[in-house]
PDB file of C-alpha atoms in Angstrom:
ATOM      1  CA  HIS A 941     231.477 151.629  61.356  1.00 86.00           C
ATOM      2  CA  PRO A 942     229.071 153.391  63.755  1.00 88.00           C
ATOM      3  CA  LEU A 943     228.638 156.440  61.504  1.00 92.00           C
ATOM      4  CA  LEU A 944     227.990 154.320  58.424  1.00 93.00           C
ATOM      5  CA  TRP A 945     225.474 152.233  60.375  1.00 92.00           C
ATOM      6  CA  GLU A 946     223.637 155.366  61.498  1.00 94.00           C
ATOM      7  CA  TYR A 947     223.520 156.538  57.896  1.00 94.00           C
ATOM      8  CA  GLU A 948     222.252 153.128  56.767  1.00 92.00           C
ATOM      9  CA  LYS A 949     219.541 153.133  59.443  1.00 92.00           C
ATOM     10  CA  ARG A 950     218.389 156.576  58.332  1.00 94.00           C
ATOM     11  CA  ILE A 951     218.080 155.362  54.728  1.00 92.00           C
ATOM     12  CA  ILE A 952     216.114 152.284  55.835  1.00 90.00           C
ATOM     13  CA  ARG A 953     213.826 154.395  58.014  1.00 93.00           C
ATOM     14  CA  ASP A 954     213.167 156.901  55.238  1.00 94.00           C
ATOM     15  CA  ASN A 955     212.494 154.160  52.688  1.00 93.00           C
ATOM     16  CA  LEU A 956     210.087 152.364  55.009  1.00 92.00           C
ATOM     17  CA  THR A 957     208.291 155.611  55.791  1.00 94.00           C
ATOM     18  CA  ASN A 958     207.876 156.385  52.094  1.00 94.00           C
ATOM     19  CA  LEU A 959     206.581 152.875  51.419  1.00 93.00           C
ATOM     20  CA  VAL A 960     204.029 153.062  54.235  1.00 94.00           C
ATOM     21  CA  ILE A 961     202.755 156.428  52.993  1.00 95.00           C
ATOM     22  CA  ALA A 962     202.480 155.111  49.437  1.00 93.00           C
ATOM     23  CA  GLU A 963     200.701 151.943  50.603  1.00 94.00           C
ATOM     24  CA  VAL A 964     198.192 153.849  52.713  1.00 94.00           C
ATOM     25  CA  GLN A 965     197.360 156.011  49.717  1.00 93.00           C
ATOM     26  CA  ARG A 966     197.126 153.072  47.318  1.00 93.00           C
ATOM     27  CA  LEU A 967     194.967 150.970  49.628  1.00 92.00           C
ATOM     28  CA  SER A 968     192.601 153.890  50.203  1.00 92.00           C
ATOM     29  CA  GLU A 969     191.950 153.954  46.449  1.00 90.00           C
ATOM     30  CA  GLY A 970     191.343 150.214  46.162  1.00 90.00           C
ATOM     31  CA  ASN A 971     189.171 147.452  47.527  1.00 93.00           C
ATOM     32  CA  TYR A 972     191.759 145.294  49.311  1.00 94.00           C
ATOM     33  CA  SER A 973     193.326 145.473  52.773  1.00 95.00           C
ATOM     34  CA  PRO A 974     196.057 143.508  54.607  1.00 95.00           C
ATOM     35  CA  ALA A 975     194.753 140.299  56.162  1.00 96.00           C
ATOM     36  CA  TYR A 976     197.775 138.095  56.971  1.00 97.00           C
ATOM     37  CA  GLN A 977     201.437 138.741  57.757  1.00 96.00           C
ATOM     38  CA  GLU A 978     204.132 136.046  57.645  1.00 97.00           C
ATOM     39  CA  TRP A 979     201.579 133.449  56.541  1.00 97.00           C
ATOM     40  CA  GLY A 980     203.235 130.054  56.310  1.00 97.00           C
ATOM     41  CA  PHE A 981     202.451 126.733  54.679  1.00 97.00           C
ATOM     42  CA  GLY A 982     204.198 123.538  55.739  1.00 96.00           C
ATOM     43  CA  LEU A 983     206.066 125.390  58.501  1.00 94.00           C
ATOM     44  CA  GLN A 984     205.815 125.689  62.283  1.00 89.00           C
ATOM     45  CA  GLY A 985     206.907 128.515  64.552  1.00 86.00           C
ATOM     46  CA  GLU A 986     205.748 131.306  66.818  1.00 84.00           C
ATOM     47  CA  ASP A 987     206.575 133.974  64.252  1.00 91.00           C
ATOM     48  CA  LEU A 988     203.943 132.708  61.799  1.00 95.00           C
ATOM     49  CA  ASP A 989     200.507 134.221  61.276  1.00 96.00           C
ATOM     50  CA  PRO A 990     197.855 132.321  63.288  1.00 95.00           C
ATOM     51  CA  ALA A 991     196.055 131.539  60.012  1.00 95.00           C
ATOM     52  CA  SER A 992     199.078 129.609  58.704  1.00 96.00           C
ATOM     53  CA  VAL A 993     198.660 125.973  57.698  1.00 96.00           C
ATOM     54  CA  LYS A 994     200.897 123.101  58.747  1.00 95.00           C
ATOM     55  CA  GLU A 995     200.411 121.162  55.525  1.00 96.00           C
ATOM     56  CA  PRO A 996     202.917 121.695  52.699  1.00 96.00           C
ATOM     57  CA  LEU A 997     201.789 122.635  49.211  1.00 96.00           C
ATOM     58  CA  MET A 998     201.540 119.525  47.058  1.00 95.00           C
ATOM     59  CA  ILE A 999     202.311 120.122  43.373  1.00 91.00           C
ATOM     60  CA  ASN A1000     201.940 117.451  40.720  1.00 88.00           C
ATOM     61  CA  THR A1001     204.468 118.048  37.952  1.00 81.00           C
ATOM     62  CA  PRO A1002     205.626 116.001  34.956  1.00 75.00           C
ATOM     63  CA  GLY A1003     208.722 115.162  37.035  1.00 72.00           C
ATOM     64  CA  GLY A1004     206.841 113.963  40.111  1.00 79.00           C
ATOM     65  CA  THR A1005     204.892 115.230  43.110  1.00 88.00           C
ATOM     66  CA  LEU A1006     206.607 117.875  45.221  1.00 90.00           C
ATOM     67  CA  ARG A1007     205.951 119.203  48.699  1.00 93.00           C
ATOM     68  CA  LEU A1008     206.793 122.887  49.047  1.00 94.00           C
ATOM     69  CA  ARG A1009     207.061 124.895  52.246  1.00 95.00           C
ATOM     70  CA  GLY A1010     207.261 128.652  52.519  1.00 95.00           C
ATOM     71  CA  LYS A1011     206.236 131.878  54.191  1.00 96.00           C
ATOM     72  CA  VAL A1012     204.466 134.788  52.506  1.00 97.00           C
ATOM     73  CA  ASP A1013     205.290 138.296  53.717  1.00 96.00           C
ATOM     74  CA  ARG A1014     201.793 139.695  53.299  1.00 97.00           C
ATOM     75  CA  ILE A1015     198.407 138.657  51.949  1.00 97.00           C
ATOM     76  CA  ASP A1016     195.612 141.156  51.299  1.00 97.00           C
ATOM     77  CA  LYS A1017     191.938 140.260  51.086  1.00 96.00           C
ATOM     78  CA  ASN A1018     189.242 142.074  49.123  1.00 94.00           C
ATOM     79  CA  ALA A1019     186.315 143.718  50.876  1.00 92.00           C
ATOM     80  CA  ASP A1020     183.913 140.800  50.522  1.00 91.00           C
ATOM     81  CA  GLY A1021     186.553 138.251  51.547  1.00 90.00           C
ATOM     82  CA  SER A1022     186.307 136.275  48.328  1.00 91.00           C
ATOM     83  CA  SER A1023     189.848 136.619  46.908  1.00 95.00           C
ATOM     84  CA  TYR A1024     193.432 137.444  47.821  1.00 97.00           C
ATOM     85  CA  VAL A1025     196.576 139.225  46.636  1.00 97.00           C
ATOM     86  CA  VAL A1026     200.126 138.219  47.581  1.00 96.00           C
ATOM     87  CA  TYR A1027     202.978 140.628  48.361  1.00 96.00           C
ATOM     88  CA  ASP A1028     206.670 139.999  48.948  1.00 96.00           C
ATOM     89  CA  TYR A1029     208.851 142.747  50.435  1.00 94.00           C
ATOM     90  CA  LYS A1030     212.188 143.391  48.762  1.00 92.00           C
ATOM     91  CA  ASN A1031     214.755 145.947  49.875  1.00 86.00           C
ATOM     92  CA  LYS A1032     216.175 146.830  46.463  1.00 76.00           C
ATOM     93  CA  THR A1033     216.332 144.230  43.708  1.00 81.00           C
ATOM     94  CA  VAL A1034     213.208 142.484  42.441  1.00 87.00           C
ATOM     95  CA  GLU A1035     212.715 139.925  39.713  1.00 88.00           C
ATOM     96  CA  SER A1036     211.356 141.276  36.451  1.00 89.00           C
ATOM     97  CA  ARG A1037     207.792 140.561  35.418  1.00 90.00           C
ATOM     98  CA  GLU A1038     209.115 138.824  32.305  1.00 90.00           C
ATOM     99  CA  LYS A1039     211.199 136.361  34.346  1.00 89.00           C
ATOM    100  CA  VAL A1040     208.183 135.544  36.508  1.00 90.00           C
ATOM    101  CA  LEU A1041     205.991 134.842  33.475  1.00 91.00           C
ATOM    102  CA  GLN A1042     208.732 132.762  31.830  1.00 90.00           C
ATOM    103  CA  GLY A1043     209.071 130.475  34.842  1.00 90.00           C
ATOM    104  CA  ARG A1044     212.559 131.749  35.723  1.00 88.00           C
ATOM    105  CA  ALA A1045     211.464 133.409  38.978  1.00 91.00           C
ATOM    106  CA  LEU A1046     209.152 131.118  40.921  1.00 92.00           C
ATOM    107  CA  GLN A1047     208.687 132.769  44.306  1.00 93.00           C
ATOM    108  CA  LEU A1048     205.557 134.828  43.573  1.00 94.00           C
ATOM    109  CA  PRO A1049     203.893 132.127  41.418  1.00 94.00           C
ATOM    110  CA  ALA A1050     204.546 129.480  44.101  1.00 94.00           C
ATOM    111  CA  TYR A1051     202.986 131.765  46.723  1.00 96.00           C
ATOM    112  CA  LEU A1052     199.957 132.235  44.469  1.00 95.00           C
ATOM    113  CA  LEU A1053     199.554 128.485  44.109  1.00 95.00           C
ATOM    114  CA  ALA A1054     199.724 128.082  47.895  1.00 96.00           C
ATOM    115  CA  VAL A1055     197.142 130.798  48.521  1.00 97.00           C
ATOM    116  CA  GLU A1056     194.772 129.349  45.926  1.00 95.00           C
ATOM    117  CA  ASN A1057     195.172 125.892  47.443  1.00 96.00           C
ATOM    118  CA  PHE A1058     194.689 126.786  51.121  1.00 97.00           C
ATOM    119  CA  LEU A1059     192.779 130.098  51.242  1.00 96.00           C
ATOM    120  CA  GLY A1060     190.824 130.666  48.049  1.00 95.00           C
ATOM    121  CA  PRO A1061     190.941 132.430  44.669  1.00 94.00           C
ATOM    122  CA  ALA A1062     193.905 134.753  44.093  1.00 94.00           C
ATOM    123  CA  ASP A1063     193.807 137.891  41.976  1.00 94.00           C
ATOM    124  CA  GLY A1064     197.466 138.769  41.825  1.00 94.00           C
ATOM    125  CA  ALA A1065     200.913 139.055  43.341  1.00 95.00           C
ATOM    126  CA  ALA A1066     203.629 141.699  43.391  1.00 94.00           C
ATOM    127  CA  TYR A1067     206.822 142.801  45.052  1.00 94.00           C
ATOM    128  CA  LEU A1068     206.767 145.744  47.441  1.00 93.00           C
ATOM    129  CA  ASN A1069     210.010 147.544  46.644  1.00 92.00           C
ATOM    130  CA  ILE A1070     211.143 149.252  49.845  1.00 92.00           C
ATOM    131  CA  ALA A1071     213.880 151.298  48.168  1.00 89.00           C
ATOM    132  CA  LYS A1072     211.465 152.635  45.519  1.00 89.00           C
ATOM    133  CA  GLY A1073     208.505 152.834  47.887  1.00 88.00           C
ATOM    134  CA  LYS A1074     206.075 151.226  45.451  1.00 90.00           C
ATOM    135  CA  VAL A1075     204.537 148.073  44.008  1.00 91.00           C
ATOM    136  CA  ASP A1076     206.926 146.423  41.546  1.00 91.00           C
ATOM    137  CA  SER A1077     206.603 143.700  38.855  1.00 89.00           C
ATOM    138  CA  PRO A1078     202.893 143.076  39.477  1.00 90.00           C
ATOM    139  CA  LEU A1079     201.252 139.894  38.245  1.00 92.00           C
ATOM    140  CA  VAL A1080     197.552 140.765  38.397  1.00 93.00           C
ATOM    141  CA  ARG A1081     194.283 140.052  36.646  1.00 93.00           C
ATOM    142  CA  THR A1082     193.100 142.820  34.318  1.00 92.00           C
ATOM    143  CA  GLU A1083     189.699 143.131  35.988  1.00 90.00           C
ATOM    144  CA  VAL A1084     191.102 143.874  39.465  1.00 91.00           C
ATOM    145  CA  ALA A1085     193.925 146.314  38.685  1.00 90.00           C
ATOM    146  CA  GLN A1086     191.898 149.403  39.589  1.00 89.00           C
ATOM    147  CA  GLN A1087     190.560 147.704  42.714  1.00 91.00           C
ATOM    148  CA  LEU A1088     194.171 147.325  43.828  1.00 92.00           C
ATOM    149  CA  GLY A1089     194.817 151.025  43.394  1.00 90.00           C
ATOM    150  CA  LEU A1090     197.273 150.425  40.554  1.00 89.00           C
ATOM    151  CA  GLY A1091     197.788 152.969  37.795  1.00 81.00           C
ATOM    152  CA  ARG A1092     196.331 152.703  34.310  1.00 82.00           C
ATOM    153  CA  GLN A1093     199.782 152.011  32.884  1.00 84.00           C
ATOM    154  CA  THR A1094     200.150 148.805  34.909  1.00 88.00           C
ATOM    155  CA  LYS A1095     200.594 145.699  32.761  1.00 91.00           C
ATOM    156  CA  THR A1096     197.906 143.152  33.575  1.00 93.00           C
ATOM    157  CA  LEU A1097     196.923 139.621  32.567  1.00 92.00           C
ATOM    158  CA  ILE A1098     193.754 138.645  30.762  1.00 92.00           C
ATOM    159  CA  GLU A1099     192.093 135.336  31.701  1.00 90.00           C
ATOM    160  CA  GLU A1100     194.039 133.274  29.151  1.00 91.00           C
ATOM    161  CA  GLU A1101     197.362 134.748  30.278  1.00 92.00           C
ATOM    162  CA  TRP A1102     196.432 134.222  33.913  1.00 92.00           C
ATOM    163  CA  GLY A1103     196.016 130.503  33.269  1.00 90.00           C
ATOM    164  CA  GLN A1104     199.246 130.367  31.277  1.00 92.00           C
ATOM    165  CA  TRP A1105     201.520 131.467  34.148  1.00 91.00           C
ATOM    166  CA  ARG A1106     200.186 128.586  36.242  1.00 89.00           C
ATOM    167  CA  GLU A1107     201.046 126.007  33.591  1.00 90.00           C
ATOM    168  CA  THR A1108     204.453 127.589  32.989  1.00 92.00           C
ATOM    169  CA  THR A1109     205.192 127.646  36.716  1.00 92.00           C
ATOM    170  CA  ILE A1110     204.279 124.008  37.308  1.00 91.00           C
ATOM    171  CA  ASN A1111     206.360 122.881  34.317  1.00 90.00           C
ATOM    172  CA  ALA A1112     209.324 124.976  35.495  1.00 90.00           C
ATOM    173  CA  ILE A1113     209.092 123.584  39.029  1.00 90.00           C
ATOM    174  CA  GLY A1114     209.033 120.088  37.544  1.00 89.00           C
ATOM    175  CA  ASP A1115     212.121 120.837  35.447  1.00 88.00           C
ATOM    176  CA  TYR A1116     214.020 122.200  38.447  1.00 86.00           C
ATOM    177  CA  TYR A1117     213.017 119.186  40.524  1.00 87.00           C
ATOM    178  CA  LYS A1118     214.170 116.789  37.838  1.00 85.00           C
ATOM    179  CA  GLY A1119     217.483 118.624  37.522  1.00 84.00           C
ATOM    180  CA  ILE A1120     218.107 118.703  41.279  1.00 83.00           C
ATOM    181  CA  SER A1121     217.188 115.027  41.720  1.00 82.00           C
ATOM    182  CA  THR A1122     219.682 114.038  39.019  1.00 83.00           C
ATOM    183  CA  GLY A1123     222.444 116.335  40.272  1.00 81.00           C
ATOM    184  CA  GLN A1124     222.269 118.857  37.439  1.00 76.00           C
ATOM    185  CA  PHE A1125     223.128 122.418  38.498  1.00 70.00           C
ATOM    186  CA  PRO A1126     224.078 124.258  35.281  1.00 68.00           C
ATOM    187  CA  PRO A1127     224.958 127.960  35.559  1.00 62.00           C
ATOM    188  CA  ILE A1128     222.689 130.498  33.919  1.00 59.00           C
ATOM    189  CA  PRO A1129     225.033 132.763  31.894  1.00 54.00           C
ATOM    190  CA  GLU A1130     222.568 135.622  31.448  1.00 58.00           C
ATOM    191  CA  ASP A1131     222.462 136.080  35.236  1.00 57.00           C
ATOM    192  CA  CYS A1132     226.212 135.876  35.890  1.00 57.00           C
ATOM    193  CA  ASN A1133     226.632 139.647  36.151  1.00 59.00           C
ATOM    194  CA  TYR A1134     224.539 139.626  39.314  1.00 60.00           C
ATOM    195  CA  CYS A1135     225.769 136.396  40.901  1.00 65.00           C
ATOM    196  CA  GLU A1136     226.971 136.657  44.507  1.00 68.00           C
ATOM    197  CA  PHE A1137     229.379 133.775  43.908  1.00 67.00           C
ATOM    198  CA  SER A1138     231.125 135.121  40.813  1.00 64.00           C
ATOM    199  CA  SER A1139     234.498 135.093  42.615  1.00 67.00           C
ATOM    200  CA  LEU A1140     234.178 131.312  43.126  1.00 67.00           C
ATOM    201  CA  CYS A1141     232.747 130.453  39.723  1.00 68.00           C
ATOM    202  CA  LEU A1142     234.892 128.561  37.234  1.00 66.00           C
ATOM    203  CA  TYR A1143     233.141 130.230  34.324  1.00 66.00           C
ATOM    204  CA  SER A1144     235.223 132.947  32.695  1.00 68.00           C
ATOM    205  CA  PRO A1145     233.681 135.638  30.477  1.00 68.00           C
ATOM    206  CA  GLY A1146     235.084 133.809  27.439  1.00 73.00           C
ATOM    207  CA  ARG A1147     233.441 130.523  28.400  1.00 71.00           C
ATOM    208  CA  ILE A1148     230.152 132.291  29.006  1.00 69.00           C
ATOM    209  CA  ARG A1149     230.271 133.926  25.565  1.00 74.00           C
ATOM    210  CA  ALA A1150     231.084 130.574  23.955  1.00 76.00           C
ATOM    211  CA  LYS A1151     228.188 128.932  25.775  1.00 71.00           C
ATOM    212  CA  LEU A1152     225.800 131.671  24.681  1.00 74.00           C
ATOM    213  CA  ASN A1153     227.012 131.388  21.078  1.00 78.00           C
ATOM    214  CA  ARG A1154     226.390 127.620  21.088  1.00 77.00           C
ATOM    215  CA  LYS A1155     222.939 128.193  22.606  1.00 70.00           C
ATOM    216  CA  GLU A1156     222.104 130.770  19.931  1.00 74.00           C
ATOM    217  CA  ALA A1157     223.386 128.492  17.159  1.00 74.00           C
ATOM    218  CA  ALA A1158     221.278 125.594  18.452  1.00 71.00           C
ATOM    219  CA  GLY A1159     218.237 127.838  18.522  1.00 67.00           C
ATOM    220  CA  ASN A1160     218.787 128.918  14.915  1.00 67.00           C
ATOM    221  CA  GLU A1161     219.116 125.303  13.787  1.00 61.00           C
ATOM    222  CA  SER A1162     215.897 124.305  15.488  1.00 55.00           C
TER     223      SER A1162
END
């Protein structure tokens, strides 16, 4: 409906304006600035940043070697050009920091691996939540949080934790690859409330509860 579309456009415009204002303020307090937009790896196209690379990201996992292709919304570089930070724009919903660290949300970690492989050391990654107008679910090194203009309450990663997400990510990618290659596509019950395909899913609430109970019982036995 034309009136609803005008209302929607006004919301989008206001949210984008708020995000830009917040980003300008945050960047002025830090030591990083935008360097690349729509930076791709393993892709071709006129809409990619000129600094994009044609080679895919090669990842050696316990399940085999994978070639990943993707496109990063934005990459910032620090003042001396020695390291990078990855950002992904989201309109409303973002993955939680916990899911990222557990290997259940692989977009940001995969982008970090690509940046480290093709550009150089990476110091962090985060979502830019357009609706909230702020950085969301950051995954950043402790020593660079203030240089990114992030608040003191921001959760950060010490060196040991920073290395752990990489290992977790590679293992998770390997597990997904193994499952896909063998035709295994099990549903994830804890995410069913947010699934866009719930109307097509054969899983009823009762079956989900039963599955969760069996999973919990197996965990207690182990």
